[in-house]
PDB file of C-alpha atoms in Angstrom:
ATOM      1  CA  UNK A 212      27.356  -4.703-160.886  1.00  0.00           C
ATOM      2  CA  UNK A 213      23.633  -5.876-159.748  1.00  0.00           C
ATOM      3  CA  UNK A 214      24.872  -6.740-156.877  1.00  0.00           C
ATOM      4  CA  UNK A 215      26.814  -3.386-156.082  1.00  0.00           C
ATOM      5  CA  UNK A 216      23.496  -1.625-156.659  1.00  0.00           C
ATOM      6  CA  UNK A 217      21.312  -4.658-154.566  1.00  0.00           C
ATOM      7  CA  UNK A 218      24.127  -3.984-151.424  1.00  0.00           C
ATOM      8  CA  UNK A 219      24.124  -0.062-152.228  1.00  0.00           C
ATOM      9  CA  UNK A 220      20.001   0.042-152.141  1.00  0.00           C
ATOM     10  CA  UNK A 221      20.378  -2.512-148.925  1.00  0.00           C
ATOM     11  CA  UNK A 222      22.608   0.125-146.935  1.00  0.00           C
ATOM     12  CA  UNK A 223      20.359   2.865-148.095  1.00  0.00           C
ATOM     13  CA  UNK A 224      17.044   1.182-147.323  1.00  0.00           C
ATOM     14  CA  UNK A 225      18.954   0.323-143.986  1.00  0.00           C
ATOM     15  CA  UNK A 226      20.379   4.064-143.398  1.00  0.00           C
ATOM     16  CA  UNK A 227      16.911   5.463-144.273  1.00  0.00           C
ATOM     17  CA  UNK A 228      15.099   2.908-141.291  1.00  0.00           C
ATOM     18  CA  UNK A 229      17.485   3.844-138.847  1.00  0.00           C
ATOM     19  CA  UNK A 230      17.040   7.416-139.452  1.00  0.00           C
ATOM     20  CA  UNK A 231      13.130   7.513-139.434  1.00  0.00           C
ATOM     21  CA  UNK A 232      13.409   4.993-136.550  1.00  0.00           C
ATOM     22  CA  UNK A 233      15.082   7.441-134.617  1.00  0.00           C
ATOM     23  CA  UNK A 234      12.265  10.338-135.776  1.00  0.00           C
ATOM     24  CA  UNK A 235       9.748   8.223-134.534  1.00  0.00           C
ATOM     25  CA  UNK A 236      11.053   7.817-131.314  1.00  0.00           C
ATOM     26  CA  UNK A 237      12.105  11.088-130.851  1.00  0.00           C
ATOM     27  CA  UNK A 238       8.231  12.260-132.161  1.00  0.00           C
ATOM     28  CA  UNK A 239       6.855   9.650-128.932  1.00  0.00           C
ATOM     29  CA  UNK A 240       9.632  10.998-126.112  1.00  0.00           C
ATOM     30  CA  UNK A 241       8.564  14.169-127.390  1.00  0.00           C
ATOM     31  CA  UNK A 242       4.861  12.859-126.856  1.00  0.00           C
ATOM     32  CA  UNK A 243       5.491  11.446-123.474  1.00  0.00           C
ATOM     33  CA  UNK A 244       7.321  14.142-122.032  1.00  0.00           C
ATOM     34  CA  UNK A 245       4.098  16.424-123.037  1.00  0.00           C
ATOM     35  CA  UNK A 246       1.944  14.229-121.132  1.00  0.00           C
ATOM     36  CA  UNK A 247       4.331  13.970-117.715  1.00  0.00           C
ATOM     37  CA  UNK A 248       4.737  17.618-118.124  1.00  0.00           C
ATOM     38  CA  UNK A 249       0.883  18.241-118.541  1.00  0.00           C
ATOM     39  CA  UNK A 250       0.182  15.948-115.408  1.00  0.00           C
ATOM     40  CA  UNK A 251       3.142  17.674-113.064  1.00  0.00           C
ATOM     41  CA  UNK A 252       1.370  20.768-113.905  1.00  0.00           C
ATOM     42  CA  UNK A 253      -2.063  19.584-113.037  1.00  0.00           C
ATOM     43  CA  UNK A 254      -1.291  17.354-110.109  1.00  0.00           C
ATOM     44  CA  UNK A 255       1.836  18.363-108.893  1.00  0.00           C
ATOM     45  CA  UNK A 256       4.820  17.083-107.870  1.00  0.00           C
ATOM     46  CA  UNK A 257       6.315  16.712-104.498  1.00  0.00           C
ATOM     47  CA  UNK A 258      10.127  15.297-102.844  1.00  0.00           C
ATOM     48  CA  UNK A 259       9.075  12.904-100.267  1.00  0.00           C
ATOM     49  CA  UNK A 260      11.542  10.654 -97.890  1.00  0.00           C
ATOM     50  CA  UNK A 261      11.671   6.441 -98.671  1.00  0.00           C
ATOM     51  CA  UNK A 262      13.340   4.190 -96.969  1.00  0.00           C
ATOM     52  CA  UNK A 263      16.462   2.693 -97.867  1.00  0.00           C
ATOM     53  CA  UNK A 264      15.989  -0.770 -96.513  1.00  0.00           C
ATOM     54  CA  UNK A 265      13.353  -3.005 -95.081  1.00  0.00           C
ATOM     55  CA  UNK A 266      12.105  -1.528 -91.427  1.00  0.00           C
ATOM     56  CA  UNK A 267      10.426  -4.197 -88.843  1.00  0.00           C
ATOM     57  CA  UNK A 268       7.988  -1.847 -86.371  1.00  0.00           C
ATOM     58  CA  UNK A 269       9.686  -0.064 -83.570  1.00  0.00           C
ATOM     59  CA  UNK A 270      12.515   0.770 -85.483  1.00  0.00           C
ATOM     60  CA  UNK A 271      14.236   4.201 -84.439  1.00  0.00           C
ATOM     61  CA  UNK A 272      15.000   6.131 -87.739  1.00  0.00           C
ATOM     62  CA  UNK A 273      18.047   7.091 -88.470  1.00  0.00           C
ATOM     63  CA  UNK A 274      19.301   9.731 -91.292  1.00  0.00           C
ATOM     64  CA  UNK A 275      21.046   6.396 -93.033  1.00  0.00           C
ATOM     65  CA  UNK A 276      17.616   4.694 -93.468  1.00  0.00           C
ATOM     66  CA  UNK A 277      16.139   7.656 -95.436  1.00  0.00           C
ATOM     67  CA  UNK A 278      16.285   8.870 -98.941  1.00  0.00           C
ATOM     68  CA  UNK A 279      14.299  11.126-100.954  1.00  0.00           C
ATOM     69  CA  UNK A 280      12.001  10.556-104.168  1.00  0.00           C
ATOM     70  CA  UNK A 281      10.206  12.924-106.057  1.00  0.00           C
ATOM     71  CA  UNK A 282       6.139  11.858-106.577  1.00  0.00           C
ATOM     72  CA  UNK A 283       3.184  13.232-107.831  1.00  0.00           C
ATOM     73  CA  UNK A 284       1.531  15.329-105.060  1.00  0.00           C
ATOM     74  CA  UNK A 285      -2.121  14.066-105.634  1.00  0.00           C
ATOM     75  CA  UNK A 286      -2.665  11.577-102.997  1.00  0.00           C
ATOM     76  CA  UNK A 287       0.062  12.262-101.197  1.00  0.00           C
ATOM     77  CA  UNK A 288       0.570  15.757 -99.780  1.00  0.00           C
ATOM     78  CA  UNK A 289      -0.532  15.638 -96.205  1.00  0.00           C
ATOM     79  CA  UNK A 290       0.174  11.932 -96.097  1.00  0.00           C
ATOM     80  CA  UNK A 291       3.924  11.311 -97.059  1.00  0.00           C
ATOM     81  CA  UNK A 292       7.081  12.781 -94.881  1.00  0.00           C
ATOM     82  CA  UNK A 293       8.225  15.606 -97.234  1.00  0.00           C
ATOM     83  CA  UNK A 294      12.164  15.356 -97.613  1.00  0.00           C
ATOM     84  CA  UNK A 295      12.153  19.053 -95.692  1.00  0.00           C
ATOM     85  CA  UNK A 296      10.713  17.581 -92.751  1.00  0.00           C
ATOM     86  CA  UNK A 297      13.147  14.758 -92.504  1.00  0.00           C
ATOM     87  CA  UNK A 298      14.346  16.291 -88.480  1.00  0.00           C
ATOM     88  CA  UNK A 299      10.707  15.666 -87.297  1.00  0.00           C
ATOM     89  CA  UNK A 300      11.241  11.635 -87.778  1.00  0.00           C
ATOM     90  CA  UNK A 301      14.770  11.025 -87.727  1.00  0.00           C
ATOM     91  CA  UNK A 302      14.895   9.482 -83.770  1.00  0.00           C
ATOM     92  CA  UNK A 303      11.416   8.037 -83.768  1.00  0.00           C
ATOM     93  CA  UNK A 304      10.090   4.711 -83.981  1.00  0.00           C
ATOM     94  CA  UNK A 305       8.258   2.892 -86.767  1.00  0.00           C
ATOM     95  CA  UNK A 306       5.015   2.111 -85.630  1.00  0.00           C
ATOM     96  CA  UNK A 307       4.564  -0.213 -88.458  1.00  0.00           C
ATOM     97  CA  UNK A 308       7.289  -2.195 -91.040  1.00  0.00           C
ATOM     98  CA  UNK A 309       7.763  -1.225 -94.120  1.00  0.00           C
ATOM     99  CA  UNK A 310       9.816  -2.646 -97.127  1.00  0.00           C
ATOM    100  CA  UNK A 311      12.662  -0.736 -98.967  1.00  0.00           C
ATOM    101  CA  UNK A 312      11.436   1.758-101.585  1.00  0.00           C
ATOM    102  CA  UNK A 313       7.788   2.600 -99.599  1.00  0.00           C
ATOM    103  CA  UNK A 314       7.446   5.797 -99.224  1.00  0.00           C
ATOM    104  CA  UNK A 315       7.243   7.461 -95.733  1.00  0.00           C
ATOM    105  CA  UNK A 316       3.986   8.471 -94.505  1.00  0.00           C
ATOM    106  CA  UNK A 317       3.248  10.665 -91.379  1.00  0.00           C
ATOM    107  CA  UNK A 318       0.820   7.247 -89.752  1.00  0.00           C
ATOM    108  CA  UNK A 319       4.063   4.787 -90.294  1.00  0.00           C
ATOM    109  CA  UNK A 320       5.754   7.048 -87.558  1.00  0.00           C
ATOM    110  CA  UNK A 321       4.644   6.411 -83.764  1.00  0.00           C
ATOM    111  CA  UNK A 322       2.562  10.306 -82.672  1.00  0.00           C
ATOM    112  CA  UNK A 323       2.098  11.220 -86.330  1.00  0.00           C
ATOM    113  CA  UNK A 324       2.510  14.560 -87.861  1.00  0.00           C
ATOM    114  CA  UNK A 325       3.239  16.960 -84.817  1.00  0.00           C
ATOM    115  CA  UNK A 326       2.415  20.365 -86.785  1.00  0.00           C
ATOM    116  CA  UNK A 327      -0.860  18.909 -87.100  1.00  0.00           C
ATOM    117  CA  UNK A 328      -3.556  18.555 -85.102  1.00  0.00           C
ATOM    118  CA  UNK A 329      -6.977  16.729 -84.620  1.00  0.00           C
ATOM    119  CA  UNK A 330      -7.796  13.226 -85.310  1.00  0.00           C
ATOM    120  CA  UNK A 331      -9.118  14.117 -88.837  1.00  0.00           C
ATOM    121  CA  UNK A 332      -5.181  14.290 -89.897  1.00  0.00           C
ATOM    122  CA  UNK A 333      -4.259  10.705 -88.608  1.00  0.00           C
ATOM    123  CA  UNK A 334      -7.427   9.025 -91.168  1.00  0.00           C
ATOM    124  CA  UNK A 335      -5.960   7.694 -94.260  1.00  0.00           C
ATOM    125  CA  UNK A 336      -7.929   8.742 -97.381  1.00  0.00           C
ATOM    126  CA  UNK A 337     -10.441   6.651 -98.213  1.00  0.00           C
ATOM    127  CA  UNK A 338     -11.377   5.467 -94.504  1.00  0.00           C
ATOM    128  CA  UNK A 339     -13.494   6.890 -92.051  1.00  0.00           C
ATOM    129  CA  UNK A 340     -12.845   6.687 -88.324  1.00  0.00           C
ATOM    130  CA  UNK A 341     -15.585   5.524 -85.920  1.00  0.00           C
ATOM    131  CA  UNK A 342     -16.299   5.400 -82.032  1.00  0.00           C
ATOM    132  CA  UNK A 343     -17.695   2.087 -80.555  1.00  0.00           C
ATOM    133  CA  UNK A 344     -18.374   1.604 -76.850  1.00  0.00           C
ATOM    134  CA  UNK A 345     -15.705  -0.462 -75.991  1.00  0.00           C
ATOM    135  CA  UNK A 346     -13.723  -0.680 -72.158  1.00  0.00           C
ATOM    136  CA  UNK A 347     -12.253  -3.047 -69.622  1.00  0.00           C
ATOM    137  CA  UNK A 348     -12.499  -6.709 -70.545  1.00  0.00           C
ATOM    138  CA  UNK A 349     -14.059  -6.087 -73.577  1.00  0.00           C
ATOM    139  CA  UNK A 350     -10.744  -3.699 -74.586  1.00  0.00           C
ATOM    140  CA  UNK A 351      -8.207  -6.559 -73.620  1.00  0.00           C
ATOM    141  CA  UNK A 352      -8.362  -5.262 -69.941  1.00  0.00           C
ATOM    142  CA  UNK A 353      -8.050  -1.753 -71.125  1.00  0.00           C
ATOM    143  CA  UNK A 354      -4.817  -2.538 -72.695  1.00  0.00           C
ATOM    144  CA  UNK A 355      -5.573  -1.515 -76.401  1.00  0.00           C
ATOM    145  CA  UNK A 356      -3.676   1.624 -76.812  1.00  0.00           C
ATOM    146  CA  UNK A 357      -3.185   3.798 -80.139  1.00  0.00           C
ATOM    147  CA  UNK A 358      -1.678   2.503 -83.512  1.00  0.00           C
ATOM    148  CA  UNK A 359      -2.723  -1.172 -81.930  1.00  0.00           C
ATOM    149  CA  UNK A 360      -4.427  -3.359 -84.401  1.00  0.00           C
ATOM    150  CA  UNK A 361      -7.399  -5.313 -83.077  1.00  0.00           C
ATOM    151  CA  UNK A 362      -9.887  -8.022 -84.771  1.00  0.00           C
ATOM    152  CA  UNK A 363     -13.496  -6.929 -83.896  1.00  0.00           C
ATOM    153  CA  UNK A 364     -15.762  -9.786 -82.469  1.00  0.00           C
ATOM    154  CA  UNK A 365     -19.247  -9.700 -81.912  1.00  0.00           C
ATOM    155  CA  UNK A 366     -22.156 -11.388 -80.065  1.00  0.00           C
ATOM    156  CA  UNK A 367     -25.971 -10.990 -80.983  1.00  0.00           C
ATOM    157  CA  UNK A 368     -28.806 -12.444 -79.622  1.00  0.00           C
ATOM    158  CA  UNK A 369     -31.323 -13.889 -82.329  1.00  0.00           C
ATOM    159  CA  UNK A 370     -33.631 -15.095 -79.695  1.00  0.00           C
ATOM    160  CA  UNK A 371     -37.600 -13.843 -79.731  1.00  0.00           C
ATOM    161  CA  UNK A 372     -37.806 -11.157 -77.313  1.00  0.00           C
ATOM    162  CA  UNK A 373     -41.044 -12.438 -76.552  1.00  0.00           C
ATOM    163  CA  UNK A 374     -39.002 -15.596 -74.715  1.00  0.00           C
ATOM    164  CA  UNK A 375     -38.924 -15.812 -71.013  1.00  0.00           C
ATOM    165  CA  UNK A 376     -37.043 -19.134 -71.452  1.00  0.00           C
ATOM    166  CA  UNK A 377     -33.266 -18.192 -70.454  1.00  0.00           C
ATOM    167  CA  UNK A 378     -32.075 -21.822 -72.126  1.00  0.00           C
ATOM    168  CA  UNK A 379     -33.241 -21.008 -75.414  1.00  0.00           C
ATOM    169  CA  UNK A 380     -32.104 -17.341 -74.952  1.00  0.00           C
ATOM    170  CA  UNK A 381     -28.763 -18.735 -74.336  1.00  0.00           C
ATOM    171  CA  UNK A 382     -29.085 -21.204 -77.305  1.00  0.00           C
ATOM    172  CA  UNK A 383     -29.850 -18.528 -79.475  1.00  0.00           C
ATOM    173  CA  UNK A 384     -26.809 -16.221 -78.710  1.00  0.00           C
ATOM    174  CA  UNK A 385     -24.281 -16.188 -81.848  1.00  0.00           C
ATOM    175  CA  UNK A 386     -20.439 -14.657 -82.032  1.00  0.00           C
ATOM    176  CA  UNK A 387     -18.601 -14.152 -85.331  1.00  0.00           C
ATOM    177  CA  UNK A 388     -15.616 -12.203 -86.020  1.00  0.00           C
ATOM    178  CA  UNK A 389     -16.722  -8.750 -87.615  1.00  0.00           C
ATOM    179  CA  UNK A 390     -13.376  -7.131 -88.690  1.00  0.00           C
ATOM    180  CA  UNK A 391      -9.734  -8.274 -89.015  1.00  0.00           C
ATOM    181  CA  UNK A 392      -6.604  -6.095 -88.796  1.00  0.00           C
ATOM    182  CA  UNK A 393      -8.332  -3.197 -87.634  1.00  0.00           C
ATOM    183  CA  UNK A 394      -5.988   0.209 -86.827  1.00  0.00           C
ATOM    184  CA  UNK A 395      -7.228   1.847 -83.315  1.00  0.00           C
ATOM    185  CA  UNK A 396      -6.859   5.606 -84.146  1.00  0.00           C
ATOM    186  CA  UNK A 397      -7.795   6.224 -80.431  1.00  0.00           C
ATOM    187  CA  UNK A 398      -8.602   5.577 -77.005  1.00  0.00           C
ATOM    188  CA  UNK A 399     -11.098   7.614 -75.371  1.00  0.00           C
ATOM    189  CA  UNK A 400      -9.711  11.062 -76.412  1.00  0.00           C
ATOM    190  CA  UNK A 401      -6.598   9.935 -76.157  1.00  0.00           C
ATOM    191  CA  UNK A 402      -4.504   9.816 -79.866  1.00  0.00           C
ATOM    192  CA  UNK A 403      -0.872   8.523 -80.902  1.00  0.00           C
ATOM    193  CA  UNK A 404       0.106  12.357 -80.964  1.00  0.00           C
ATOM    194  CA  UNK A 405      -0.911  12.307 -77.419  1.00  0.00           C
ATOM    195  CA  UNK A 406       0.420   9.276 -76.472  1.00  0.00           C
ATOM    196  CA  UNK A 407       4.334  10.024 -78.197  1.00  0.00           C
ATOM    197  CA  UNK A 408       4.394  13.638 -75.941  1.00  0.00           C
ATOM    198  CA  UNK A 409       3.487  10.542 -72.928  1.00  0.00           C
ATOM    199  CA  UNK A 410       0.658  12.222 -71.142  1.00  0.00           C
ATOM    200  CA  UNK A 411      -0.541   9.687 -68.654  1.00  0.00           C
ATOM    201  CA  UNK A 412      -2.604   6.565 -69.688  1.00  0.00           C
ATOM    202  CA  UNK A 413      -6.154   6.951 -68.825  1.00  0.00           C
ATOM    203  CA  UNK A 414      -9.470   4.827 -68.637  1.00  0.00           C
ATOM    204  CA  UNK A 415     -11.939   5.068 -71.439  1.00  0.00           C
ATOM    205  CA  UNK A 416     -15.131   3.684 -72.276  1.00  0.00           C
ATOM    206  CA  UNK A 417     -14.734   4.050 -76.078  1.00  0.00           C
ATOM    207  CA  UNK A 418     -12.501   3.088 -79.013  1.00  0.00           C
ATOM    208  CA  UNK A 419     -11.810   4.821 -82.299  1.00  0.00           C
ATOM    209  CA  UNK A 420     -11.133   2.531 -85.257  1.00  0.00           C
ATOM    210  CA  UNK A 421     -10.100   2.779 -88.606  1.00  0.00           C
ATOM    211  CA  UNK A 422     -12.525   1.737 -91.319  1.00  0.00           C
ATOM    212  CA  UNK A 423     -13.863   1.462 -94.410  1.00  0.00           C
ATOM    213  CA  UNK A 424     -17.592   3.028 -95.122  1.00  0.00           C
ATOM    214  CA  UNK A 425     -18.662  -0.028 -95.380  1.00  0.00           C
ATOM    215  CA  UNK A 426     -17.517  -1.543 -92.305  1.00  0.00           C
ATOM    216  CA  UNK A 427     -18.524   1.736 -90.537  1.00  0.00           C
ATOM    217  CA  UNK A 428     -22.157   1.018 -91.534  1.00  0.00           C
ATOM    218  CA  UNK A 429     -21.589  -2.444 -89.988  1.00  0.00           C
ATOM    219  CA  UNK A 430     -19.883  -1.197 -86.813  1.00  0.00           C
ATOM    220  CA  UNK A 431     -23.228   1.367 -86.539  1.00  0.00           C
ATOM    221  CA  UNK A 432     -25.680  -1.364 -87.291  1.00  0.00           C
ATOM    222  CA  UNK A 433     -24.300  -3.465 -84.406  1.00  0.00           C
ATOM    223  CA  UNK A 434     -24.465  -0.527 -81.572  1.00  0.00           C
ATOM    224  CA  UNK A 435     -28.479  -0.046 -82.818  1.00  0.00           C
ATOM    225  CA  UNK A 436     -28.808  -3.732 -82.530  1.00  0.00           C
ATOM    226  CA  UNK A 437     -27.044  -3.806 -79.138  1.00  0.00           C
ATOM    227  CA  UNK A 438     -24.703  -6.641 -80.278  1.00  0.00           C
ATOM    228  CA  UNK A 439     -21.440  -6.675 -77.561  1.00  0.00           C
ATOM    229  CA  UNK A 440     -18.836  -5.749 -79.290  1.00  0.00           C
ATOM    230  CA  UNK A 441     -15.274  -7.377 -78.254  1.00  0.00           C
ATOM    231  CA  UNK A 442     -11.896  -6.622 -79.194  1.00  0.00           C
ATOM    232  CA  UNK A 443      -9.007  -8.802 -79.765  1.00  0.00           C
ATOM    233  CA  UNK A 444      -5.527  -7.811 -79.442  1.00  0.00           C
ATOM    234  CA  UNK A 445      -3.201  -8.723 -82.403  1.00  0.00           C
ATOM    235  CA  UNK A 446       0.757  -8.391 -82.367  1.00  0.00           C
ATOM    236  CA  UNK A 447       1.893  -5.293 -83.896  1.00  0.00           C
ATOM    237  CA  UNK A 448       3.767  -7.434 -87.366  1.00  0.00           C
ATOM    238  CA  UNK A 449       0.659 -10.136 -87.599  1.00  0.00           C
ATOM    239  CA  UNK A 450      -0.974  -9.303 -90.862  1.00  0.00           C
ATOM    240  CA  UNK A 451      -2.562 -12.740 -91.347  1.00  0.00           C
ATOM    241  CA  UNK A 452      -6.615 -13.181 -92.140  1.00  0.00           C
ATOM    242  CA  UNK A 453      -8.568 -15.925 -91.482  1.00  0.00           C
ATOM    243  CA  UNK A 454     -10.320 -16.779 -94.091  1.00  0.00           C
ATOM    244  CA  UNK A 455     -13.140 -18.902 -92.676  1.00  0.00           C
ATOM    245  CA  UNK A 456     -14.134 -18.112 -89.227  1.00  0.00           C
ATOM    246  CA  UNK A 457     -17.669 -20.018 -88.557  1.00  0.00           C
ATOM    247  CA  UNK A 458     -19.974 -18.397 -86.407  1.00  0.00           C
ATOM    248  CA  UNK A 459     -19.919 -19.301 -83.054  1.00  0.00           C
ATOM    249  CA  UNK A 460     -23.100 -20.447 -81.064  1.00  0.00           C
ATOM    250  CA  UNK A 461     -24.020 -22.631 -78.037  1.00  0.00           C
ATOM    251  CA  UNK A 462     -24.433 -26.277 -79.963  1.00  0.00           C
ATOM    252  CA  UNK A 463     -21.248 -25.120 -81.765  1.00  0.00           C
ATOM    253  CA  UNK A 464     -18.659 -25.103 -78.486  1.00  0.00           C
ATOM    254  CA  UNK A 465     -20.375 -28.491 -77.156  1.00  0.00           C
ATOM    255  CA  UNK A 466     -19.919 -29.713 -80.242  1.00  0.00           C
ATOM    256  CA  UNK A 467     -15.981 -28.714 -80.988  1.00  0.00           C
ATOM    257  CA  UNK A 468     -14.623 -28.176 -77.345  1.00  0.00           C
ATOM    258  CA  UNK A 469     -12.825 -31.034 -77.103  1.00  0.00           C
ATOM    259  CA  UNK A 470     -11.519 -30.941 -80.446  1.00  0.00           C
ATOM    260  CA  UNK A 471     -10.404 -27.841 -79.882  1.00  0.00           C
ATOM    261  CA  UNK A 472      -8.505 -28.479 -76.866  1.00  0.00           C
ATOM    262  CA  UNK A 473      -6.587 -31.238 -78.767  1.00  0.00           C
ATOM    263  CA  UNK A 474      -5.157 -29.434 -81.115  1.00  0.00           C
ATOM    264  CA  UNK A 475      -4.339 -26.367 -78.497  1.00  0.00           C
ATOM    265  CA  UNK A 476      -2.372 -29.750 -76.575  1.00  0.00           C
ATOM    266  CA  UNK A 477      -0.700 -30.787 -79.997  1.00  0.00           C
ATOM    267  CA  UNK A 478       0.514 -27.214 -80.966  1.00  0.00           C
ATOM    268  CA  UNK A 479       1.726 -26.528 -77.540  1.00  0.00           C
ATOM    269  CA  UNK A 480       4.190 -29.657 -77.245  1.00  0.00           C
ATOM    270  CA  UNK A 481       5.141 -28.974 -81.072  1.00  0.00           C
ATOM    271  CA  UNK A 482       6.159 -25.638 -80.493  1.00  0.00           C
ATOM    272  CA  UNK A 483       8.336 -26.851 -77.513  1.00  0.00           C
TER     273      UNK A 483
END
């Protein structure tokens, strides 16, 4: 009989769990669909296109790489490729890769956004875009274009302007790399939305970048200083940083030249 009532108190005790269990939980989706509710209605939401697959750049979008995802609109209207707009990309090319599941965004796609215009639409949020004086050599023989990305090199000269001694002037020139992985917003006044309609390439004297605030200050800084600014042309799917780049002065390339030519020899016949 005691254990009748011990099994009947068990299933009861058990029933009774399950059933406040299932309260509770109802009580928190109740709880959490308040909050997603109360943060759609403050921030928004939005159906933007994602891709279906990984992209490499210069891929030509087709309606089969697309699908659609709904996202909060904060941070993103302006920015991602609504699902409406999906006829303004489908044909163009990738100007950048992108994994499976990113979302599409109007700078992934070579010319941008073409309802909108002005350069102010192509910065991301966040980053600031800034002019240096930058042409022919110094611009890889003119050859940076748009949506490139370029490391930023400069050379100062430390020496006493008081010196009339050009060896020691020369001795006291020093080059370090400034930036890495930089995005070139433009060319002269030339933009990607230009470039994609193909008006014809043109000579220029200055190059837009994409920075932080912080690296525009730097950028700024070396203009007022008249450091020579130099820009190095990376392939469009090379995201790698160097981590330690040493400064660069006179002593430094008499001191590692040959070195350095070594190991150009020993990568060149190992890459045969």
């Amino acid at each position: 009989m005691k254990r009748q009532i011990v099994l009947i108190a068990s299933l009861v005790a058990g029933v009774l769990a399950a059933v406040l269990t299932r309260f509770y939980l109802n009580a928190k989706d109740a709880e959490v669909r308040q909050i997603r509710e109360s943060f759609n209605r403050r921030y928004g939401r939005m159906a933007v296109l994602v891709l279906k697959r990984d992209l490499p750049s210069g891929t030509v979008l087709q309606m089969s790489d697309l699908g659609g995802l709904d996202v909060p609109e904060i941070g993103m209207r302006g920015q991602a490729v609504e699902e409406n707009d999906w006829r303004s990309v489908v044909g163009r090319k990738l100007a950048y890769g992108r994994k499976a599941k990113d979302v599409l965004l109007w700078s992934d796609i070579e010319g941008g956004n073409p309802s909108v215009t002005g350069l102010s639409a192509d910065v991301k949020k966040a980053m600031r875009a800034v002019s240096i004086n930058c042409s022919g050599a110094a611009s890889v023989a003119g050859m940076v274009k748009p949506n490139d990305h370029v490391d930023v090199i400069g050379t100062f000269d430390l020496s006493d302007p008081s010196s009339k001694q050009s060896g020691a002037k020369a001795k006291s020139l020093v080059t370090c790399t400034i930036l890495q992985n930089v995005l070139v917003l433009a060319t002269g006044s030339q933009t990607a939305k230009m470039q994609a309609k193909e008006f014809g390439a043109s000579a220029y004297s200055t190059v837009t970048l994409e920075v932080t605030p912080r690296e525009a200050e730097m950028l700024a800084f070396t203009e007022q200083i008249k450091g020579r600014l130099v820009l190095t042309l990376r392939n469009r799917n090379d995201t790698h940083y160097e981590r330690e780049l040493p400064q660069v002065n006179f002593d430094k390339i008499v001191g590692e030249i040959s070195e350095l030519n070594e190991k150009r020899q020993q990568q060149k016949y190992t890459n045969r």
